[in-house]
Tab-separated table of C-alpha atoms in Angstrom:
chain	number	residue	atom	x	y	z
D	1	UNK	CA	6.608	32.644	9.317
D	2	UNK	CA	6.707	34.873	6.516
D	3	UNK	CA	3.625	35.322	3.577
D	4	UNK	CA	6.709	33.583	1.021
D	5	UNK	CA	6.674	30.036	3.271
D	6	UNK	CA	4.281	28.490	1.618
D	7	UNK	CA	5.873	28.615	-1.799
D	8	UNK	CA	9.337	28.339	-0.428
D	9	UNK	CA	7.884	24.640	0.629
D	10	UNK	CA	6.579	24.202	-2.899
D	11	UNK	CA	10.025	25.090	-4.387
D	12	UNK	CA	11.821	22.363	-1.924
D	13	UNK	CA	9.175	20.193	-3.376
D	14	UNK	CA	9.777	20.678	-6.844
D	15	UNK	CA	13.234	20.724	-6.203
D	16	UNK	CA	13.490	17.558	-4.810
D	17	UNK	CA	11.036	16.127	-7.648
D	18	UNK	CA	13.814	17.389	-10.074
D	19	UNK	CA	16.768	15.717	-8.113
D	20	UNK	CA	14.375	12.098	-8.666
D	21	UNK	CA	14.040	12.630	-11.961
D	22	UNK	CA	17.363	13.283	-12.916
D	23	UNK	CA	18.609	10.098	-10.742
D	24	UNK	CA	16.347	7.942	-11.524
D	25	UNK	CA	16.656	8.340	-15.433
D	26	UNK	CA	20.106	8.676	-15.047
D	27	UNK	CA	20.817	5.729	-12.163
D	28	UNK	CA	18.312	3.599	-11.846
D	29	UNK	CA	19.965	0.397	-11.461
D	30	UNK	CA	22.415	2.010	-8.895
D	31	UNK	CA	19.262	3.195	-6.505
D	32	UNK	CA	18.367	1.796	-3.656
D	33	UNK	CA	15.133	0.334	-3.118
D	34	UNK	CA	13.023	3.379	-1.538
D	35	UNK	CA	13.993	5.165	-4.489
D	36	UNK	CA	12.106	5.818	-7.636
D	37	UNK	CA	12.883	3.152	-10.793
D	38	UNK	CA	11.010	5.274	-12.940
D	39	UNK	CA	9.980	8.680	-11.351
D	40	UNK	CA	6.974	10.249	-12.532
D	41	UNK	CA	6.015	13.782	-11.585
D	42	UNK	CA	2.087	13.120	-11.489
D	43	UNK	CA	2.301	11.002	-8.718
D	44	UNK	CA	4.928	12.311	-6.947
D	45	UNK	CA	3.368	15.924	-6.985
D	46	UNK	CA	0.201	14.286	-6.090
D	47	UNK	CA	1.138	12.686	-2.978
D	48	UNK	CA	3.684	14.676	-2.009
D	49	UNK	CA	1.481	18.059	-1.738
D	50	UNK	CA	-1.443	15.914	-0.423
D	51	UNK	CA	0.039	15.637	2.553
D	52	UNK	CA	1.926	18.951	2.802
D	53	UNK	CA	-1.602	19.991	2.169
D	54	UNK	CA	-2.965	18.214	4.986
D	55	UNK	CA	0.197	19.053	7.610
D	56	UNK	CA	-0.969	22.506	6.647
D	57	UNK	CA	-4.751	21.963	7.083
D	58	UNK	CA	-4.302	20.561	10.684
D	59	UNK	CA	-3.043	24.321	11.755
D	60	UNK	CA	-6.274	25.673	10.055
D	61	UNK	CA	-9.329	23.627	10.997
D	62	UNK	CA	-10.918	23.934	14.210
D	63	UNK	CA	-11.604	20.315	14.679
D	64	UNK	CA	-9.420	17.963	13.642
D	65	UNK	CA	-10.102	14.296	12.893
D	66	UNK	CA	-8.779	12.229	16.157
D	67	UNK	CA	-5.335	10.927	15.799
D	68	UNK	CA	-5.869	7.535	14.985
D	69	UNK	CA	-7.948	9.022	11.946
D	70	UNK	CA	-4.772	11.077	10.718
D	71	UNK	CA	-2.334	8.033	11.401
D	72	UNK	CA	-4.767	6.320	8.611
D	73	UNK	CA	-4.289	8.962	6.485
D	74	UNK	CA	-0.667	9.711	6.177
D	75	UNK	CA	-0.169	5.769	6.227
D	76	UNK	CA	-2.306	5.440	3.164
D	77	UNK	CA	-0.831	8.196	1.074
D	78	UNK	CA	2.687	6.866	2.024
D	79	UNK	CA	1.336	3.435	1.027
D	80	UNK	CA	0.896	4.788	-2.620
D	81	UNK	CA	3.944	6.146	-2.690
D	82	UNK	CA	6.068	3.639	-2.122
D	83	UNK	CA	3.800	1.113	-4.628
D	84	UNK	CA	4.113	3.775	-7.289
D	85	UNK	CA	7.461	5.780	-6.823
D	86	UNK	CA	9.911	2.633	-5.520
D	87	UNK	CA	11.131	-0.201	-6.576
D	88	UNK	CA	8.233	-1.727	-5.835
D	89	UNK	CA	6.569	-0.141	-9.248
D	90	UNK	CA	9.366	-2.481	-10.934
D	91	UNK	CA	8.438	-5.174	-8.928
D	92	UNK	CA	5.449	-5.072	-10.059
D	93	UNK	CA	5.883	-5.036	-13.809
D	94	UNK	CA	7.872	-7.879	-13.425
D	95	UNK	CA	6.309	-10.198	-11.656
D	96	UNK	CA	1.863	-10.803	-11.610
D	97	UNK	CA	1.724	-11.910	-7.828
D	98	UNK	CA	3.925	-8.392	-7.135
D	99	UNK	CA	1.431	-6.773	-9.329
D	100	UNK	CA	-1.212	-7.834	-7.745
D	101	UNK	CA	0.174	-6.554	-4.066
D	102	UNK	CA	0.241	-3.442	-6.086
D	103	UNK	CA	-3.166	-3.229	-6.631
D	104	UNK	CA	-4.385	-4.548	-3.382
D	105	UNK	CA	-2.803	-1.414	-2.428
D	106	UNK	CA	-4.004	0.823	-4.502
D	107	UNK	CA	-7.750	-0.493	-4.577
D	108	UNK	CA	-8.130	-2.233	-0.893
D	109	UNK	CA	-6.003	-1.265	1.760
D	110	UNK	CA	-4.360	2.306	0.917
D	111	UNK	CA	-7.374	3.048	-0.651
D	112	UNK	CA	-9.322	2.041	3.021
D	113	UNK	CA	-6.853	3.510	5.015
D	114	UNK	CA	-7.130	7.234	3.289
D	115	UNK	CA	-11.058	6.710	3.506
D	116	UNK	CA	-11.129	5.882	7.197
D	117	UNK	CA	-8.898	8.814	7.843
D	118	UNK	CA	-11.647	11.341	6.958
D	119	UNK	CA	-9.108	14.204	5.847
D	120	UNK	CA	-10.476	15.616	3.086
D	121	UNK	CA	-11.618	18.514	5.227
D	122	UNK	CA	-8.152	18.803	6.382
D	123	UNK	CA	-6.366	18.629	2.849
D	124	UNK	CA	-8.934	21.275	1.358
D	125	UNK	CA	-8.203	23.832	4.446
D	126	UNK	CA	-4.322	23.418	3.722
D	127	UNK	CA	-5.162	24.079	-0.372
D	128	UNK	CA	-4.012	27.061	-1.740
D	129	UNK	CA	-7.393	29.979	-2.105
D	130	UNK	CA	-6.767	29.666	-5.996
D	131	UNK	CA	-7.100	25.701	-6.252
D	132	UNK	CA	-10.358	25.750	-4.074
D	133	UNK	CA	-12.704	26.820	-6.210
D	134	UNK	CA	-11.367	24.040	-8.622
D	135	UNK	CA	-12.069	21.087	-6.329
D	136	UNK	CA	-16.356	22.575	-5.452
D	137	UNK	CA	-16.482	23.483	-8.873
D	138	UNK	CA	-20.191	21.473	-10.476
D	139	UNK	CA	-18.128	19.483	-12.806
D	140	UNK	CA	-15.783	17.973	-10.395
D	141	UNK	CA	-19.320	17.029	-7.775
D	142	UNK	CA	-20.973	16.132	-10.599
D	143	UNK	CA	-17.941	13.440	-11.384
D	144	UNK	CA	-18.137	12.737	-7.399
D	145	UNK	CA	-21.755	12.124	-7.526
D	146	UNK	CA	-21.330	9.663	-10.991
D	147	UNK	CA	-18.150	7.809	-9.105
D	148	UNK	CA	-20.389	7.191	-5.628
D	149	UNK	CA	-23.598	6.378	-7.030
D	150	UNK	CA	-24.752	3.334	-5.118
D	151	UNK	CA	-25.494	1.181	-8.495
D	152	UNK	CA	-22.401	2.652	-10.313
D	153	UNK	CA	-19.793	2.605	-7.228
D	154	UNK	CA	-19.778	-1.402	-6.777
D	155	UNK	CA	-19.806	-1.633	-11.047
D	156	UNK	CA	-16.590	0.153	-11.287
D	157	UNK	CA	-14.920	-1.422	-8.739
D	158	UNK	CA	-15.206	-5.220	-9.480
D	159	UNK	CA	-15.552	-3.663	-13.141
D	160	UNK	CA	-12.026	-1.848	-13.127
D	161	UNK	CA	-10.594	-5.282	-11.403
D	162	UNK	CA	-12.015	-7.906	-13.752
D	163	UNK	CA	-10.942	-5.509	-16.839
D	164	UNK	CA	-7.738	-4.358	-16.550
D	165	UNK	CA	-7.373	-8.601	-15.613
D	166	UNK	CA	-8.387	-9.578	-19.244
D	167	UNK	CA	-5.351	-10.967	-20.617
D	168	UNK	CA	-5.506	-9.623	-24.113
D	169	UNK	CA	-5.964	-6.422	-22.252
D	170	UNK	CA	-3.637	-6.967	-19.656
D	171	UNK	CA	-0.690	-7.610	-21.977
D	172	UNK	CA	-1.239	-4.984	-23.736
D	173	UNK	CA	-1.294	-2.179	-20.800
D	174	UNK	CA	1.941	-4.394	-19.260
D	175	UNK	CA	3.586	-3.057	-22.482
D	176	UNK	CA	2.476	0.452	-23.032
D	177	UNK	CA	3.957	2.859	-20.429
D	178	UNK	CA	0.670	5.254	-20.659
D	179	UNK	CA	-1.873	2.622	-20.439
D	180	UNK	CA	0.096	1.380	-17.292
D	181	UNK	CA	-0.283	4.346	-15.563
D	182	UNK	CA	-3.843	4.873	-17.154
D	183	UNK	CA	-4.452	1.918	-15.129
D	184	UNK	CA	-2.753	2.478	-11.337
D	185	UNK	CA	-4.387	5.909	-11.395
D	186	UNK	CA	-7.938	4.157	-11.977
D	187	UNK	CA	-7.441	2.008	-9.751
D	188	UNK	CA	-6.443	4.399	-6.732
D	189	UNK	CA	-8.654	6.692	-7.424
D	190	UNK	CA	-11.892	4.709	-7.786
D	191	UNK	CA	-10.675	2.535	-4.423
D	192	UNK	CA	-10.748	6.020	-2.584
D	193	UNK	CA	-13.816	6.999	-4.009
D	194	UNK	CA	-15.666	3.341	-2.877
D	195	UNK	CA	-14.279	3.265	0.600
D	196	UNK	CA	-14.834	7.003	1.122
D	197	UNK	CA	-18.484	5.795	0.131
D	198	UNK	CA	-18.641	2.977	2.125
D	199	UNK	CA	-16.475	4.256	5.451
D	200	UNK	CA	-18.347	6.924	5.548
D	201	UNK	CA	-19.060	7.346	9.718
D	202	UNK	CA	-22.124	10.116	9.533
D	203	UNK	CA	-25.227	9.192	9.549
D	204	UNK	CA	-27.589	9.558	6.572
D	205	UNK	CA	-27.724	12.292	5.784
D	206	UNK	CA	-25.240	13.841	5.191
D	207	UNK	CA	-23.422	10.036	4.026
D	208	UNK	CA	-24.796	9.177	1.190
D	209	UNK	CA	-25.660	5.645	1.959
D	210	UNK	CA	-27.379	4.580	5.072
D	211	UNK	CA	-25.643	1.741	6.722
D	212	UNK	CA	-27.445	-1.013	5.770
D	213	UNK	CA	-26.866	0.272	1.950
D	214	UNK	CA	-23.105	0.469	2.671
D	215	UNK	CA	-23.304	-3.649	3.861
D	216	UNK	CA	-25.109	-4.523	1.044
D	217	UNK	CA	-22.688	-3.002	-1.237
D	218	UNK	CA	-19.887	-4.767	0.591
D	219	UNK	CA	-21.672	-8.346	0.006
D	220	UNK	CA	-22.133	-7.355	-3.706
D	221	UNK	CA	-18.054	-6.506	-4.227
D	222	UNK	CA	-17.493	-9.350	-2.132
D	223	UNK	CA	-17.844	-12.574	-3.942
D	224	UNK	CA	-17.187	-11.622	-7.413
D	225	UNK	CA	-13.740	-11.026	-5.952
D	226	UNK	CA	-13.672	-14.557	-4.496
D	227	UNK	CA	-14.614	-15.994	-7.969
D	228	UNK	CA	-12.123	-14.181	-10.046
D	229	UNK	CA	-9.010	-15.080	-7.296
D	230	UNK	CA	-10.332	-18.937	-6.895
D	231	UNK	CA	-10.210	-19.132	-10.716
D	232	UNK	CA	-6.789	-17.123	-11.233
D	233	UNK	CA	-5.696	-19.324	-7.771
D	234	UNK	CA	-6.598	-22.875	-9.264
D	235	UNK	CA	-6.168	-22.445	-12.840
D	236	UNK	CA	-3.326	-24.516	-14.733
D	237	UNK	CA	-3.964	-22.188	-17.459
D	238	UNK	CA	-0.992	-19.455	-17.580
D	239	UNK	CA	-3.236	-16.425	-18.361
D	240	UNK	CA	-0.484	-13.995	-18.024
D	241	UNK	CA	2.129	-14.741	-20.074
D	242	UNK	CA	3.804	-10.921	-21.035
D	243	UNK	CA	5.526	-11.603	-17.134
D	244	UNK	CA	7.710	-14.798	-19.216
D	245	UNK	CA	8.205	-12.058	-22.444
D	246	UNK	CA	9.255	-9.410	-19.713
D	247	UNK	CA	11.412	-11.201	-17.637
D	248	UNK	CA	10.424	-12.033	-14.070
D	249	UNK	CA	12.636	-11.182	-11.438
D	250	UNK	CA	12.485	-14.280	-9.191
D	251	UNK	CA	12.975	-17.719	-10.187
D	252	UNK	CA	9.202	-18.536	-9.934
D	253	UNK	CA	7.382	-20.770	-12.770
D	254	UNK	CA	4.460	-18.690	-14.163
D	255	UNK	CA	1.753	-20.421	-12.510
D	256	UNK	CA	2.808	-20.269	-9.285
D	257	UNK	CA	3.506	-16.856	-9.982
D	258	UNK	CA	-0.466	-16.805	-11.549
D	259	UNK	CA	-1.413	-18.478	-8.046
D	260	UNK	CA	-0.067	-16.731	-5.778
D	261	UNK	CA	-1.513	-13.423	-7.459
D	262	UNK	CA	-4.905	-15.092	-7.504
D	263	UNK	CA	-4.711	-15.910	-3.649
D	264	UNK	CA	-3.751	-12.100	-3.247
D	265	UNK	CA	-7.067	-11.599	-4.924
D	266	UNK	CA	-9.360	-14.069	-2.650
D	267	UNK	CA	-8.218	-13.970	0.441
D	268	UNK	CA	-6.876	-10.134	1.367
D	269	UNK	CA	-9.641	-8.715	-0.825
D	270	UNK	CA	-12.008	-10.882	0.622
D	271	UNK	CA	-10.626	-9.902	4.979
D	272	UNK	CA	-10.741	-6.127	3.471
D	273	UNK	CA	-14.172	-6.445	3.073
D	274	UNK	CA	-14.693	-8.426	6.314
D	275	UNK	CA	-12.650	-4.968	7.792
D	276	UNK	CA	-15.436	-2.394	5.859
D	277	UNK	CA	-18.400	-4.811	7.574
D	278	UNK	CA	-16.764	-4.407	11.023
D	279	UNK	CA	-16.385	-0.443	10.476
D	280	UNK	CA	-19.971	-0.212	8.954
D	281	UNK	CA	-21.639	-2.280	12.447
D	282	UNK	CA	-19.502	-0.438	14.837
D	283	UNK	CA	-20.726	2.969	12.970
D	284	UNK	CA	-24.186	2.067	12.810
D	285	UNK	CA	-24.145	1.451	16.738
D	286	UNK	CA	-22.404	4.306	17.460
D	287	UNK	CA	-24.779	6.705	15.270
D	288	UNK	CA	-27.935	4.881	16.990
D	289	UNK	CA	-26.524	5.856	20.461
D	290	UNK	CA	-25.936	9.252	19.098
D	291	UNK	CA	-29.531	9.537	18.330
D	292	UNK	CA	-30.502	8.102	21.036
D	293	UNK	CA	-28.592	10.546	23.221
D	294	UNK	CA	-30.050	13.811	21.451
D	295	UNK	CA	-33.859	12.630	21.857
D	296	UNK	CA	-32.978	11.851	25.301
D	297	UNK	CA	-30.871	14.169	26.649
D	298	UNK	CA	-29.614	13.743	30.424
């Protein structure tokens, strides 16, 4: 392998981001469903160097995470992809229950599958030198330390949900392209950055949070989740109605589409949180036994 391999990967990458772009704009009708409807170079350079990063990482650390850990991780990044670079994405401006599936993504279980793969070691070994001193830089930890503050981490995330679900704000995002994507990346990002904090399987310290903290935070998330999906759920209200001045996609009336996308809400929000408790017990257990080993050694 030659010092040029690297970039020659990079170039393949951007290459390939170009051949999207240009059938995608060009096509998009004609495309078949794993394909971009909209490409958008953000998110496909994102995820798409993520995990070259992180194939390149696993060469460079000396202990990888186990392989159930990386499985996590490569299934949530390729979760995101296909909600935001398929047809999925148009899906999902087309029809509130698809939109919501969306976001369950993004916020629940992508977001919890990247955080219980533990890779950010990984990713940041397979970085390029110059980008390293970027991502430790005090800004970006201070931003970190802001985004996983116990008080402000739970805020944000039923915050960011109930928001962008305000239907004079909702409409209004539907129908602006940047304010759309304002709104997936917020999403994503702060759902990684709450189930980093709460998945977290070291003791305290170095976590953050102690376990106990990480269950309470899970029982605060947990039922203003239920509320908002009950009401969206049982509601003969239509909330929602830029999905009739859109166009949806399937011959649905709007509140069963509205009902559907409020059961999304309560009940696989509500098991993904059952999920985190299970993870948080098992990883209290096995740090007790840890300790318990080192004061007692055989």
């Amino acid at each position: 392998m030659t010092r040029n391999t690297p970039w020659l990967w990079y170039g393949a990458l951007l290459l390939l981001g170009a051949t999207l772009y240009v059938i995608s704009a060009r096509y998009p009708a004609h495309l078949p469903v794993f394909l971009p409807w909209e490409f958008h170079w953000p998110e496909f350079l994102v995820l798409t160097l993520t995990l070259a990063w992180f194939a390149r990482g696993l060469k460079r650390v000396k202990h990888p995470p186990p392989l159930w850990r990386q499985i996590c991780f490569v299934a949530g990044v390729i979760s995101f992809y296909i909600v935001l670079q398929t047809r999925v994405d148009y899906y999902a401006q087309h029809l509130f229950f698809a939109h919501r599936w969306a976001h369950f993504v993004l916020h629940h279980a992508g977001a919890f599958a990247i955080a219980i793969g533990m890779s950010g070691e990984v990713v940041y070994a397979g970085m390029p030198d110059f980008l390293k001193p970027l991502v430790t830089a005090r800004p970006v930890r201070a931003v970190v330390d802001v985004l996983q503050h116990p008080v402000i981490a739970p805020m944000l995330f039923v915050g960011l949900l109930y928001f962008w679900l305000i239907p004079a704000i909702h409409t209004y995002v539907m129908l602006d392209a940047r304010l759309y994507q304002l709104m997936n990346w917020s999403m994503a990002i702060n759902g990684v950055m709450f189930w980093s904090l709460i998945l977290d399987s070291r003791p305290k310290p170095p976590a953050r949070l102690s376990s106990l903290a990480r269950a309470a935070l899970i029982l605060v998330i947990e039922l203003p989740q239920m509320v908002l999906g009950a009401i969206l759920s049982l509601s003969m209200t239509d909330y929602y109605q830029v999905y009739t001045i859109c166009g949806r996609v399937m011959d649905m009336t709007a509140l069963n589409d509205q009902h559907y996308g409020g059961l999304i809400i309560w009940l696989p929000g509500t098991l993904t949180s059952f999920a985190a408790m299970i993870v948080v017990l098992v990883t209290m257990r096995l740090n007790e036994e840890e300790a318990e080993r080192e004061k007692n050694p055989a």
